[in-house]
Amino acid sequence: MGGRILELRVHGVSNTPPAETLGLTGEPGGEPPQPRLVAGGPVTGFYRLPTAAPLDPIVVEAYSWGQLTSGARTARDVERALWTLLLPFTLANVALHARPGIPADPTTERLASRSGVTAWLIRLFCLSLTATPVLATTGVGVDLIGWQCVDEVCLSRIPGPWEFLAGAWWQQGGRALAVGLTVPLAMIGVLGLVTWRTYQYEAVMPADPTTNPPGRRTPPPVDVEVPIGQPVQEPPPTPEPPPGPPTNPLQDPTFWWGEGQLRRAAVLHLCTGTVVAAAVPLGTVSVLDPPHGARAALTWSAVVAFTAVLAITLVAIGRPFLTRREGATPLGGWSIAVIVLTGLGLAGTLAVLLLPDGAASSPLAGLRPPVGCDQDPTQPGCLADRSLPGFDRVIAWLGTGQLLLLIAIGATARSGRRGGATPAAAALLIALGAAWCHGWLPAAPPAPVALWQFGLPLLALAAVGLLLPRTRPTSRKQPLEPHSDLAWRGRAPAVIAGFGWLLCLAYSAGVLYWVTNRLNGADAPVGRPLVVPPAPVTWAGLAFAAALLMLALVAVRAVVLFHRLRRQEYAQLRARGGRLSAHDLRRARDVSAHQALHRLVGEHALRLIGWYAGAMTVLAVVGCAAVLACPLPDHEAGGAAPVIEVVADVGDALLGWLPVAVAAVGLLVYRKNTIRRSVGVIWDVGTFWPRAAHPLAPPSYAERAVPELLTRTAGLIALAEPDPRRVDGIILSGHSQGTVICTAVILQLPSRWRHRIWFFSYGCQLTRLYGRIFPAYFGPDRLPVLAEALTRPGGGTRWTNFWRDTDPLGWPVTAGERDIAVTDPEALHPSDGEVADPPIRSHSGYPEAAEFQRERSRVAWLLRRAVPSPRRGLG
């Protein structure tokens, strides 16, 4: 049993089945043998070959975690597919981890620091992102259904018994708005239920491998005889030296355990969403029908409660009790206070809405669309815009504020606090300009220009903060290699969160457009339709059409680059191969295509994304200026207005199908590995990170995978000497995303176990992707920490990285590890009696390579030699 080595393989994003991970193949026409489950369960499990014996010198074990995100053909597939609709929240959460300058010890981060200010801005942006779909569903329930849908013809097109709202009693005051408020409240309830259900999905803490409950004996293995009543003796654990200061945030023992933080943040987000939903009808009724008497008392009580909720939330998102992960801590007094205040404010809002009209000169019913426009659209009021007053402005100002937040996030992450000064000044000037244009400044002359004329140059001024010089790091342990600098020049948090924002706006505009068409029906009257969506929806359709055009241009640029790189690689292959046959030339073209893709992803992909992000920034600035004040194009005005209206309608129609398309792709990602290998990469990268910024994002699979691997790895090494399950060393073998998981495991392992661990990484993107986007964890200052943790006493590193020039995700790491280039394909033509061409394995099949097998044999010998014999002792 001495000298037994375990190779523990962790697969990547494509949810490789355990049989494939272990290299099991069946006879032609037959099914491959099934691996044997040795630990874990059907969702996450550890598998071995069915022929593995306890005395084998090298045992291969596969850890399967892919069913946490895909592959389980059960009813939960639909639930997981719906998680893709939460992709905007996922991207916003990832932005928090993309900050440069995160301290290695999270307890030392201060709010006034660059990373602290950026974190506060990102959490504030996440709150506003939660408010975006809430505001969209509020528009559906309160504006489209409760305010504009006034007769039974319109209400009959809504699924469910909504026709009662056409009654005379419900048409008085804001009673219909109270019913419409149930739509956003129902969505908030669904989000809360999904978040509560995902608590049990993750947060699995690693077990101490040396701990046994009192009176419990170590169970003997099935195939070993142990005398009855004689327990297997375990040696006392080696004293752990006092740990030094952490040098990487992934060393934080609570990094993967933040259930208490998640619950507290979820309370703040759900309550903030409730405040936003209730504030729309409460503010509308209060402005159109100023309250008096009991209505005034209820109104101001609700306003005070909601204001207190927002004030507590703005302070809490920057305080340590919310921003630090400390395990399963209770909600706390502040969270309970927020829940109570939100409940009191909501009760007051509903009471105000259900009361009859106040003492206003005209009842609220006179401001709503008249009844009967479906039969007679020519009657007075039918052709006028009778949408909910002020709702367009609320949407416009929310979008503008989010854009300013994104600019501040990018500028602060790049240039520190000085970078945030420009967007802060622009936000203040925009607020003053709005007050001047609306006549709210006392003793001020009328504004000489319109609001959008203020907004456009000031938004451009705010964007100047993104161009300030980048803050340089004070020290660097590793010189930067080509294509390993900061992604998007330090603006990665803003770029990632910005794409989430645009996707969230697209979802919201699509839902509003789809519901509007449903309520208007196929036989809508000529002229203005019965129900009018908010004006920003039309501008969103135009912006979406422009965004698709820009995306097409970037795709064309990528195709041109790919063909240029392919020609270069093909020329090099021909030059290296000498005189090649026609068959070899055809194979060289195939190989050059894979090599070109390898270079396109590693050298040009992030730059292409950066170009697209810059174009979308310009489009967002123009779009926000448009929704602030510009009127919608009039179809009857002639000129370019009809063309603009047609383009907007096409864009809105595409937006209406966007949530359905994303959910359908998500379902295919969970079921089809071919789609998952391309699309699922983004999903698995996003859901790797714990929900430290947005608690309503889909759960992190790493919060379960990392602790389980920790428990398995340390537990097998800590077994007693006579136990046949014990191993003398473990080769932790990670492929693709499995490499990132293994990195987190090694950094969490106590030092007494690391000297018996060797790390194999292949198909690895630690520098070209993770190191550039997440520099605080895998950058040139932080990734060498992993190499230092695996350094042998006599020199050298217990880390081998394999890569291919045909693998789009596999690159050298250059962090102190041993890099081995794997030949792919082995030759351009068959040899040694074979009749088929050697396959181009690209991103798969690393363990079958000859270089991998040779290195594994060498590492197994080194691990056996590193284990002291009983006669030599531990000294």
PDB file of C-alpha atoms in Angstrom, residues 182-407:
ATOM      1  CA  THR A 182     -49.492  43.243  -7.169  1.00  0.00           C
ATOM      2  CA  VAL A 183     -47.628  42.520 -10.438  1.00  0.00           C
ATOM      3  CA  PRO A 184     -44.221  43.884  -9.334  1.00  0.00           C
ATOM      4  CA  LEU A 185     -44.801  42.584  -5.808  1.00  0.00           C
ATOM      5  CA  ALA A 186     -45.387  39.110  -7.231  1.00  0.00           C
ATOM      6  CA  MET A 187     -42.128  39.321  -9.185  1.00  0.00           C
ATOM      7  CA  ILE A 188     -40.286  40.419  -6.046  1.00  0.00           C
ATOM      8  CA  GLY A 189     -41.800  37.466  -4.204  1.00  0.00           C
ATOM      9  CA  VAL A 190     -40.616  35.066  -6.907  1.00  0.00           C
ATOM     10  CA  LEU A 191     -37.099  36.497  -6.723  1.00  0.00           C
ATOM     11  CA  GLY A 192     -37.128  36.119  -2.956  1.00  0.00           C
ATOM     12  CA  LEU A 193     -38.333  32.528  -3.201  1.00  0.00           C
ATOM     13  CA  VAL A 194     -35.651  31.631  -5.750  1.00  0.00           C
ATOM     14  CA  THR A 195     -32.972  33.248  -3.598  1.00  0.00           C
ATOM     15  CA  TRP A 196     -34.180  31.419  -0.485  1.00  0.00           C
ATOM     16  CA  ARG A 197     -34.162  28.082  -2.311  1.00  0.00           C
ATOM     17  CA  THR A 198     -30.596  28.576  -3.483  1.00  0.00           C
ATOM     18  CA  TYR A 199     -29.235  28.897   0.067  1.00  0.00           C
ATOM     19  CA  GLN A 200     -29.159  25.091   0.271  1.00  0.00           C
ATOM     20  CA  TYR A 201     -27.552  24.845  -3.163  1.00  0.00           C
ATOM     21  CA  GLU A 202     -24.233  26.172  -1.953  1.00  0.00           C
ATOM     22  CA  ALA A 203     -22.369  27.116   1.231  1.00  0.00           C
ATOM     23  CA  VAL A 204     -20.912  23.664   1.937  1.00  0.00           C
ATOM     24  CA  MET A 205     -18.100  24.115   4.430  1.00  0.00           C
ATOM     25  CA  PRO A 206     -15.117  21.703   4.311  1.00  0.00           C
ATOM     26  CA  ALA A 207     -14.866  19.134   7.064  1.00  0.00           C
ATOM     27  CA  ASP A 208     -11.790  18.762   9.258  1.00  0.00           C
ATOM     28  CA  PRO A 209     -10.198  15.479   8.097  1.00  0.00           C
ATOM     29  CA  THR A 210      -8.645  14.810  11.517  1.00  0.00           C
ATOM     30  CA  THR A 211     -11.821  15.261  13.518  1.00  0.00           C
ATOM     31  CA  ASN A 212     -13.856  12.259  14.691  1.00  0.00           C
ATOM     32  CA  PRO A 213     -16.829  12.561  17.036  1.00  0.00           C
ATOM     33  CA  PRO A 214     -16.130  11.152  20.527  1.00  0.00           C
ATOM     34  CA  GLY A 215     -16.716   7.408  20.726  1.00  0.00           C
ATOM     35  CA  ARG A 216     -16.845   6.978  16.949  1.00  0.00           C
ATOM     36  CA  ARG A 217     -14.377   4.623  15.307  1.00  0.00           C
ATOM     37  CA  THR A 218     -12.999   4.894  11.824  1.00  0.00           C
ATOM     38  CA  PRO A 219     -15.050   2.458   9.685  1.00  0.00           C
ATOM     39  CA  PRO A 220     -12.829  -0.263   8.216  1.00  0.00           C
ATOM     40  CA  PRO A 221     -12.922  -0.786   4.447  1.00  0.00           C
ATOM     41  CA  VAL A 222     -14.952  -3.614   3.053  1.00  0.00           C
ATOM     42  CA  ASP A 223     -12.014  -5.570   1.617  1.00  0.00           C
ATOM     43  CA  VAL A 224      -9.729  -5.410   4.697  1.00  0.00           C
ATOM     44  CA  GLU A 225     -10.131  -7.552   7.813  1.00  0.00           C
ATOM     45  CA  VAL A 226      -9.864  -5.652  11.093  1.00  0.00           C
ATOM     46  CA  PRO A 227     -10.277  -7.449  14.439  1.00  0.00           C
ATOM     47  CA  ILE A 228     -13.594  -6.767  16.081  1.00  0.00           C
ATOM     48  CA  GLY A 229     -13.387  -4.049  18.666  1.00  0.00           C
ATOM     49  CA  GLN A 230      -9.987  -2.792  17.509  1.00  0.00           C
ATOM     50  CA  PRO A 231     -10.174   0.672  15.966  1.00  0.00           C
ATOM     51  CA  VAL A 232      -7.821   1.878  13.271  1.00  0.00           C
ATOM     52  CA  GLN A 233      -5.320   4.124  15.002  1.00  0.00           C
ATOM     53  CA  GLU A 234      -4.649   7.526  13.507  1.00  0.00           C
ATOM     54  CA  PRO A 235      -1.404   9.390  14.140  1.00  0.00           C
ATOM     55  CA  PRO A 236      -1.770  12.726  15.874  1.00  0.00           C
ATOM     56  CA  PRO A 237      -1.965  15.577  13.415  1.00  0.00           C
ATOM     57  CA  THR A 238       1.161  17.584  12.771  1.00  0.00           C
ATOM     58  CA  PRO A 239       0.920  20.958  14.525  1.00  0.00           C
ATOM     59  CA  GLU A 240       0.002  23.635  12.045  1.00  0.00           C
ATOM     60  CA  PRO A 241       2.396  26.592  12.133  1.00  0.00           C
ATOM     61  CA  PRO A 242       0.769  29.941  12.734  1.00  0.00           C
ATOM     62  CA  PRO A 243      -0.406  31.290   9.378  1.00  0.00           C
ATOM     63  CA  GLY A 244       1.194  34.420   8.063  1.00  0.00           C
ATOM     64  CA  PRO A 245      -0.676  37.314   6.524  1.00  0.00           C
ATOM     65  CA  PRO A 246      -2.714  36.266   3.479  1.00  0.00           C
ATOM     66  CA  THR A 247      -1.219  37.074   0.110  1.00  0.00           C
ATOM     67  CA  ASN A 248      -4.257  36.271  -2.061  1.00  0.00           C
ATOM     68  CA  PRO A 249      -7.973  36.942  -1.380  1.00  0.00           C
ATOM     69  CA  LEU A 250      -8.727  33.306  -2.261  1.00  0.00           C
ATOM     70  CA  GLN A 251      -6.951  32.307   0.968  1.00  0.00           C
ATOM     71  CA  ASP A 252      -9.755  33.826   3.022  1.00  0.00           C
ATOM     72  CA  PRO A 253     -11.354  30.852   4.859  1.00  0.00           C
ATOM     73  CA  THR A 254     -14.846  32.369   4.512  1.00  0.00           C
ATOM     74  CA  PHE A 255     -14.492  33.274   0.831  1.00  0.00           C
ATOM     75  CA  TRP A 256     -16.771  30.393  -0.155  1.00  0.00           C
ATOM     76  CA  TRP A 257     -19.067  30.664   2.841  1.00  0.00           C
ATOM     77  CA  GLY A 258     -21.177  33.804   3.004  1.00  0.00           C
ATOM     78  CA  GLU A 259     -24.713  32.660   3.731  1.00  0.00           C
ATOM     79  CA  GLY A 260     -25.286  35.366   6.342  1.00  0.00           C
ATOM     80  CA  GLN A 261     -24.009  38.104   4.041  1.00  0.00           C
ATOM     81  CA  LEU A 262     -26.178  36.742   1.254  1.00  0.00           C
ATOM     82  CA  ARG A 263     -29.331  36.811   3.384  1.00  0.00           C
ATOM     83  CA  ARG A 264     -28.726  40.347   4.621  1.00  0.00           C
ATOM     84  CA  ALA A 265     -28.003  41.634   1.121  1.00  0.00           C
ATOM     85  CA  ALA A 266     -31.094  39.859  -0.244  1.00  0.00           C
ATOM     86  CA  VAL A 267     -33.240  41.612   2.350  1.00  0.00           C
ATOM     87  CA  LEU A 268     -31.894  45.003   1.268  1.00  0.00           C
ATOM     88  CA  HIS A 269     -32.430  44.272  -2.436  1.00  0.00           C
ATOM     89  CA  LEU A 270     -35.941  42.895  -2.063  1.00  0.00           C
ATOM     90  CA  CYS A 271     -37.004  45.724   0.229  1.00  0.00           C
ATOM     91  CA  THR A 272     -35.481  48.314  -2.092  1.00  0.00           C
ATOM     92  CA  GLY A 273     -37.393  46.778  -4.989  1.00  0.00           C
ATOM     93  CA  THR A 274     -40.588  46.987  -2.951  1.00  0.00           C
ATOM     94  CA  VAL A 275     -39.919  50.652  -2.209  1.00  0.00           C
ATOM     95  CA  VAL A 276     -39.383  51.406  -5.903  1.00  0.00           C
ATOM     96  CA  ALA A 277     -42.560  49.572  -6.906  1.00  0.00           C
ATOM     97  CA  ALA A 278     -44.710  51.278  -4.279  1.00  0.00           C
ATOM     98  CA  ALA A 279     -43.204  54.732  -4.819  1.00  0.00           C
ATOM     99  CA  VAL A 280     -44.518  54.942  -8.409  1.00  0.00           C
ATOM    100  CA  PRO A 281     -48.285  54.840  -7.659  1.00  0.00           C
ATOM    101  CA  LEU A 282     -47.841  56.616  -4.318  1.00  0.00           C
ATOM    102  CA  GLY A 283     -45.922  59.488  -5.911  1.00  0.00           C
ATOM    103  CA  THR A 284     -48.350  59.753  -8.849  1.00  0.00           C
ATOM    104  CA  VAL A 285     -51.450  59.915  -6.664  1.00  0.00           C
ATOM    105  CA  SER A 286     -49.802  62.333  -4.229  1.00  0.00           C
ATOM    106  CA  VAL A 287     -48.806  64.761  -7.007  1.00  0.00           C
ATOM    107  CA  LEU A 288     -52.059  64.586  -8.988  1.00  0.00           C
ATOM    108  CA  ASP A 289     -54.276  64.587  -5.884  1.00  0.00           C
ATOM    109  CA  PRO A 290     -52.436  66.340  -3.001  1.00  0.00           C
ATOM    110  CA  PRO A 291     -53.377  64.531   0.240  1.00  0.00           C
ATOM    111  CA  HIS A 292     -55.196  66.124   3.169  1.00  0.00           C
ATOM    112  CA  GLY A 293     -56.236  64.897   6.568  1.00  0.00           C
ATOM    113  CA  ALA A 294     -55.967  61.146   7.093  1.00  0.00           C
ATOM    114  CA  ARG A 295     -54.638  60.653   3.561  1.00  0.00           C
ATOM    115  CA  ALA A 296     -51.806  63.071   4.313  1.00  0.00           C
ATOM    116  CA  ALA A 297     -50.910  61.222   7.519  1.00  0.00           C
ATOM    117  CA  LEU A 298     -50.808  57.879   5.714  1.00  0.00           C
ATOM    118  CA  THR A 299     -48.892  59.321   2.773  1.00  0.00           C
ATOM    119  CA  TRP A 300     -46.186  60.975   4.837  1.00  0.00           C
ATOM    120  CA  SER A 301     -45.865  57.943   7.091  1.00  0.00           C
ATOM    121  CA  ALA A 302     -45.205  55.768   4.037  1.00  0.00           C
ATOM    122  CA  VAL A 303     -42.753  58.338   2.626  1.00  0.00           C
ATOM    123  CA  VAL A 304     -40.818  58.475   5.915  1.00  0.00           C
ATOM    124  CA  ALA A 305     -40.683  54.672   6.135  1.00  0.00           C
ATOM    125  CA  PHE A 306     -39.473  54.320   2.552  1.00  0.00           C
ATOM    126  CA  THR A 307     -36.896  57.087   3.022  1.00  0.00           C
ATOM    127  CA  ALA A 308     -35.556  55.336   6.110  1.00  0.00           C
ATOM    128  CA  VAL A 309     -35.251  52.070   4.165  1.00  0.00           C
ATOM    129  CA  LEU A 310     -33.258  53.749   1.400  1.00  0.00           C
ATOM    130  CA  ALA A 311     -31.041  55.603   3.889  1.00  0.00           C
ATOM    131  CA  ILE A 312     -30.225  52.422   5.821  1.00  0.00           C
ATOM    132  CA  THR A 313     -29.543  50.567   2.583  1.00  0.00           C
ATOM    133  CA  LEU A 314     -27.168  53.208   1.213  1.00  0.00           C
ATOM    134  CA  VAL A 315     -25.152  53.098   4.422  1.00  0.00           C
ATOM    135  CA  ALA A 316     -25.309  49.322   4.834  1.00  0.00           C
ATOM    136  CA  ILE A 317     -23.846  48.454   1.423  1.00  0.00           C
ATOM    137  CA  GLY A 318     -20.576  50.032   2.517  1.00  0.00           C
ATOM    138  CA  ARG A 319     -20.397  48.667   6.049  1.00  0.00           C
ATOM    139  CA  PRO A 320     -18.372  45.589   7.087  1.00  0.00           C
ATOM    140  CA  PHE A 321     -21.384  43.674   8.426  1.00  0.00           C
ATOM    141  CA  LEU A 322     -22.664  43.387   4.869  1.00  0.00           C
ATOM    142  CA  THR A 323     -19.515  43.462   2.768  1.00  0.00           C
ATOM    143  CA  ARG A 324     -17.559  40.744   4.633  1.00  0.00           C
ATOM    144  CA  ARG A 325     -18.397  37.062   4.498  1.00  0.00           C
ATOM    145  CA  GLU A 326     -18.575  35.526   7.951  1.00  0.00           C
ATOM    146  CA  GLY A 327     -20.531  32.310   7.470  1.00  0.00           C
ATOM    147  CA  ALA A 328     -24.102  31.627   8.574  1.00  0.00           C
ATOM    148  CA  THR A 329     -24.545  34.762  10.674  1.00  0.00           C
ATOM    149  CA  PRO A 330     -28.060  35.958  11.597  1.00  0.00           C
ATOM    150  CA  LEU A 331     -29.848  38.765   9.818  1.00  0.00           C
ATOM    151  CA  GLY A 332     -29.278  41.295  12.558  1.00  0.00           C
ATOM    152  CA  GLY A 333     -31.273  44.222  13.874  1.00  0.00           C
ATOM    153  CA  TRP A 334     -30.787  46.467  10.864  1.00  0.00           C
ATOM    154  CA  SER A 335     -32.161  43.873   8.463  1.00  0.00           C
ATOM    155  CA  ILE A 336     -35.201  43.303  10.644  1.00  0.00           C
ATOM    156  CA  ALA A 337     -35.734  47.070  10.874  1.00  0.00           C
ATOM    157  CA  VAL A 338     -35.625  47.352   7.068  1.00  0.00           C
ATOM    158  CA  ILE A 339     -38.212  44.568   6.742  1.00  0.00           C
ATOM    159  CA  VAL A 340     -40.536  46.201   9.269  1.00  0.00           C
ATOM    160  CA  LEU A 341     -40.214  49.676   7.744  1.00  0.00           C
ATOM    161  CA  THR A 342     -40.857  48.310   4.259  1.00  0.00           C
ATOM    162  CA  GLY A 343     -43.974  46.513   5.469  1.00  0.00           C
ATOM    163  CA  LEU A 344     -45.296  49.635   7.177  1.00  0.00           C
ATOM    164  CA  GLY A 345     -44.620  51.779   4.101  1.00  0.00           C
ATOM    165  CA  LEU A 346     -46.304  49.269   1.801  1.00  0.00           C
ATOM    166  CA  ALA A 347     -49.353  49.050   4.056  1.00  0.00           C
ATOM    167  CA  GLY A 348     -49.630  52.834   4.084  1.00  0.00           C
ATOM    168  CA  THR A 349     -49.307  52.968   0.293  1.00  0.00           C
ATOM    169  CA  LEU A 350     -52.085  50.439  -0.241  1.00  0.00           C
ATOM    170  CA  ALA A 351     -54.301  52.303   2.197  1.00  0.00           C
ATOM    171  CA  VAL A 352     -53.762  55.599   0.366  1.00  0.00           C
ATOM    172  CA  LEU A 353     -54.506  53.985  -3.001  1.00  0.00           C
ATOM    173  CA  LEU A 354     -57.695  52.319  -1.795  1.00  0.00           C
ATOM    174  CA  LEU A 355     -59.150  55.506  -0.279  1.00  0.00           C
ATOM    175  CA  PRO A 356     -61.503  57.562  -2.494  1.00  0.00           C
ATOM    176  CA  ASP A 357     -60.417  60.743  -4.262  1.00  0.00           C
ATOM    177  CA  GLY A 358     -59.331  63.619  -2.118  1.00  0.00           C
ATOM    178  CA  ALA A 359     -60.163  67.301  -2.411  1.00  0.00           C
ATOM    179  CA  ALA A 360     -58.464  67.863  -5.760  1.00  0.00           C
ATOM    180  CA  SER A 361     -60.301  69.967  -8.288  1.00  0.00           C
ATOM    181  CA  SER A 362     -60.592  67.061 -10.759  1.00  0.00           C
ATOM    182  CA  PRO A 363     -60.761  63.347  -9.963  1.00  0.00           C
ATOM    183  CA  LEU A 364     -57.992  61.022 -11.101  1.00  0.00           C
ATOM    184  CA  ALA A 365     -60.411  59.238 -13.441  1.00  0.00           C
ATOM    185  CA  GLY A 366     -60.506  62.363 -15.606  1.00  0.00           C
ATOM    186  CA  LEU A 367     -56.779  62.060 -16.290  1.00  0.00           C
ATOM    187  CA  ARG A 368     -56.970  58.448 -17.466  1.00  0.00           C
ATOM    188  CA  PRO A 369     -57.923  57.335 -21.004  1.00  0.00           C
ATOM    189  CA  PRO A 370     -61.680  57.475 -21.672  1.00  0.00           C
ATOM    190  CA  VAL A 371     -63.740  54.300 -21.860  1.00  0.00           C
ATOM    191  CA  GLY A 372     -64.816  53.052 -25.290  1.00  0.00           C
ATOM    192  CA  CYS A 373     -61.817  54.028 -27.408  1.00  0.00           C
ATOM    193  CA  ASP A 374     -61.746  50.505 -28.801  1.00  0.00           C
ATOM    194  CA  GLN A 375     -65.154  51.036 -30.437  1.00  0.00           C
ATOM    195  CA  ASP A 376     -64.894  54.767 -31.198  1.00  0.00           C
ATOM    196  CA  PRO A 377     -61.284  56.002 -31.359  1.00  0.00           C
ATOM    197  CA  THR A 378     -62.423  59.457 -32.541  1.00  0.00           C
ATOM    198  CA  GLN A 379     -64.021  60.496 -29.241  1.00  0.00           C
ATOM    199  CA  PRO A 380     -62.218  63.204 -27.235  1.00  0.00           C
ATOM    200  CA  GLY A 381     -59.140  61.983 -25.375  1.00  0.00           C
ATOM    201  CA  CYS A 382     -58.634  58.755 -27.312  1.00  0.00           C
ATOM    202  CA  LEU A 383     -55.879  60.088 -29.542  1.00  0.00           C
ATOM    203  CA  ALA A 384     -54.001  61.804 -26.692  1.00  0.00           C
ATOM    204  CA  ASP A 385     -51.198  60.226 -24.686  1.00  0.00           C
ATOM    205  CA  ARG A 386     -52.887  59.259 -21.407  1.00  0.00           C
ATOM    206  CA  SER A 387     -50.071  57.133 -19.976  1.00  0.00           C
ATOM    207  CA  LEU A 388     -49.182  57.370 -16.281  1.00  0.00           C
ATOM    208  CA  PRO A 389     -47.926  60.948 -15.726  1.00  0.00           C
ATOM    209  CA  GLY A 390     -44.254  61.154 -14.840  1.00  0.00           C
ATOM    210  CA  PHE A 391     -43.477  57.472 -15.401  1.00  0.00           C
ATOM    211  CA  ASP A 392     -41.403  58.234 -18.499  1.00  0.00           C
ATOM    212  CA  ARG A 393     -39.289  60.639 -16.439  1.00  0.00           C
ATOM    213  CA  VAL A 394     -38.719  58.052 -13.711  1.00  0.00           C
ATOM    214  CA  ILE A 395     -37.383  55.555 -16.245  1.00  0.00           C
ATOM    215  CA  ALA A 396     -35.223  58.180 -17.954  1.00  0.00           C
ATOM    216  CA  TRP A 397     -33.632  59.372 -14.722  1.00  0.00           C
ATOM    217  CA  LEU A 398     -33.003  55.826 -13.504  1.00  0.00           C
ATOM    218  CA  GLY A 399     -31.210  54.966 -16.748  1.00  0.00           C
ATOM    219  CA  THR A 400     -29.178  58.187 -16.643  1.00  0.00           C
ATOM    220  CA  GLY A 401     -28.177  57.575 -13.045  1.00  0.00           C
ATOM    221  CA  GLN A 402     -27.095  54.033 -13.878  1.00  0.00           C
ATOM    222  CA  LEU A 403     -24.954  55.284 -16.754  1.00  0.00           C
ATOM    223  CA  LEU A 404     -23.269  57.805 -14.451  1.00  0.00           C
ATOM    224  CA  LEU A 405     -22.673  55.022 -11.916  1.00  0.00           C
ATOM    225  CA  LEU A 406     -21.053  52.844 -14.570  1.00  0.00           C
ATOM    226  CA  ILE A 407     -18.796  55.692 -15.662  1.00  0.00           C
TER     227      ILE A 407
END
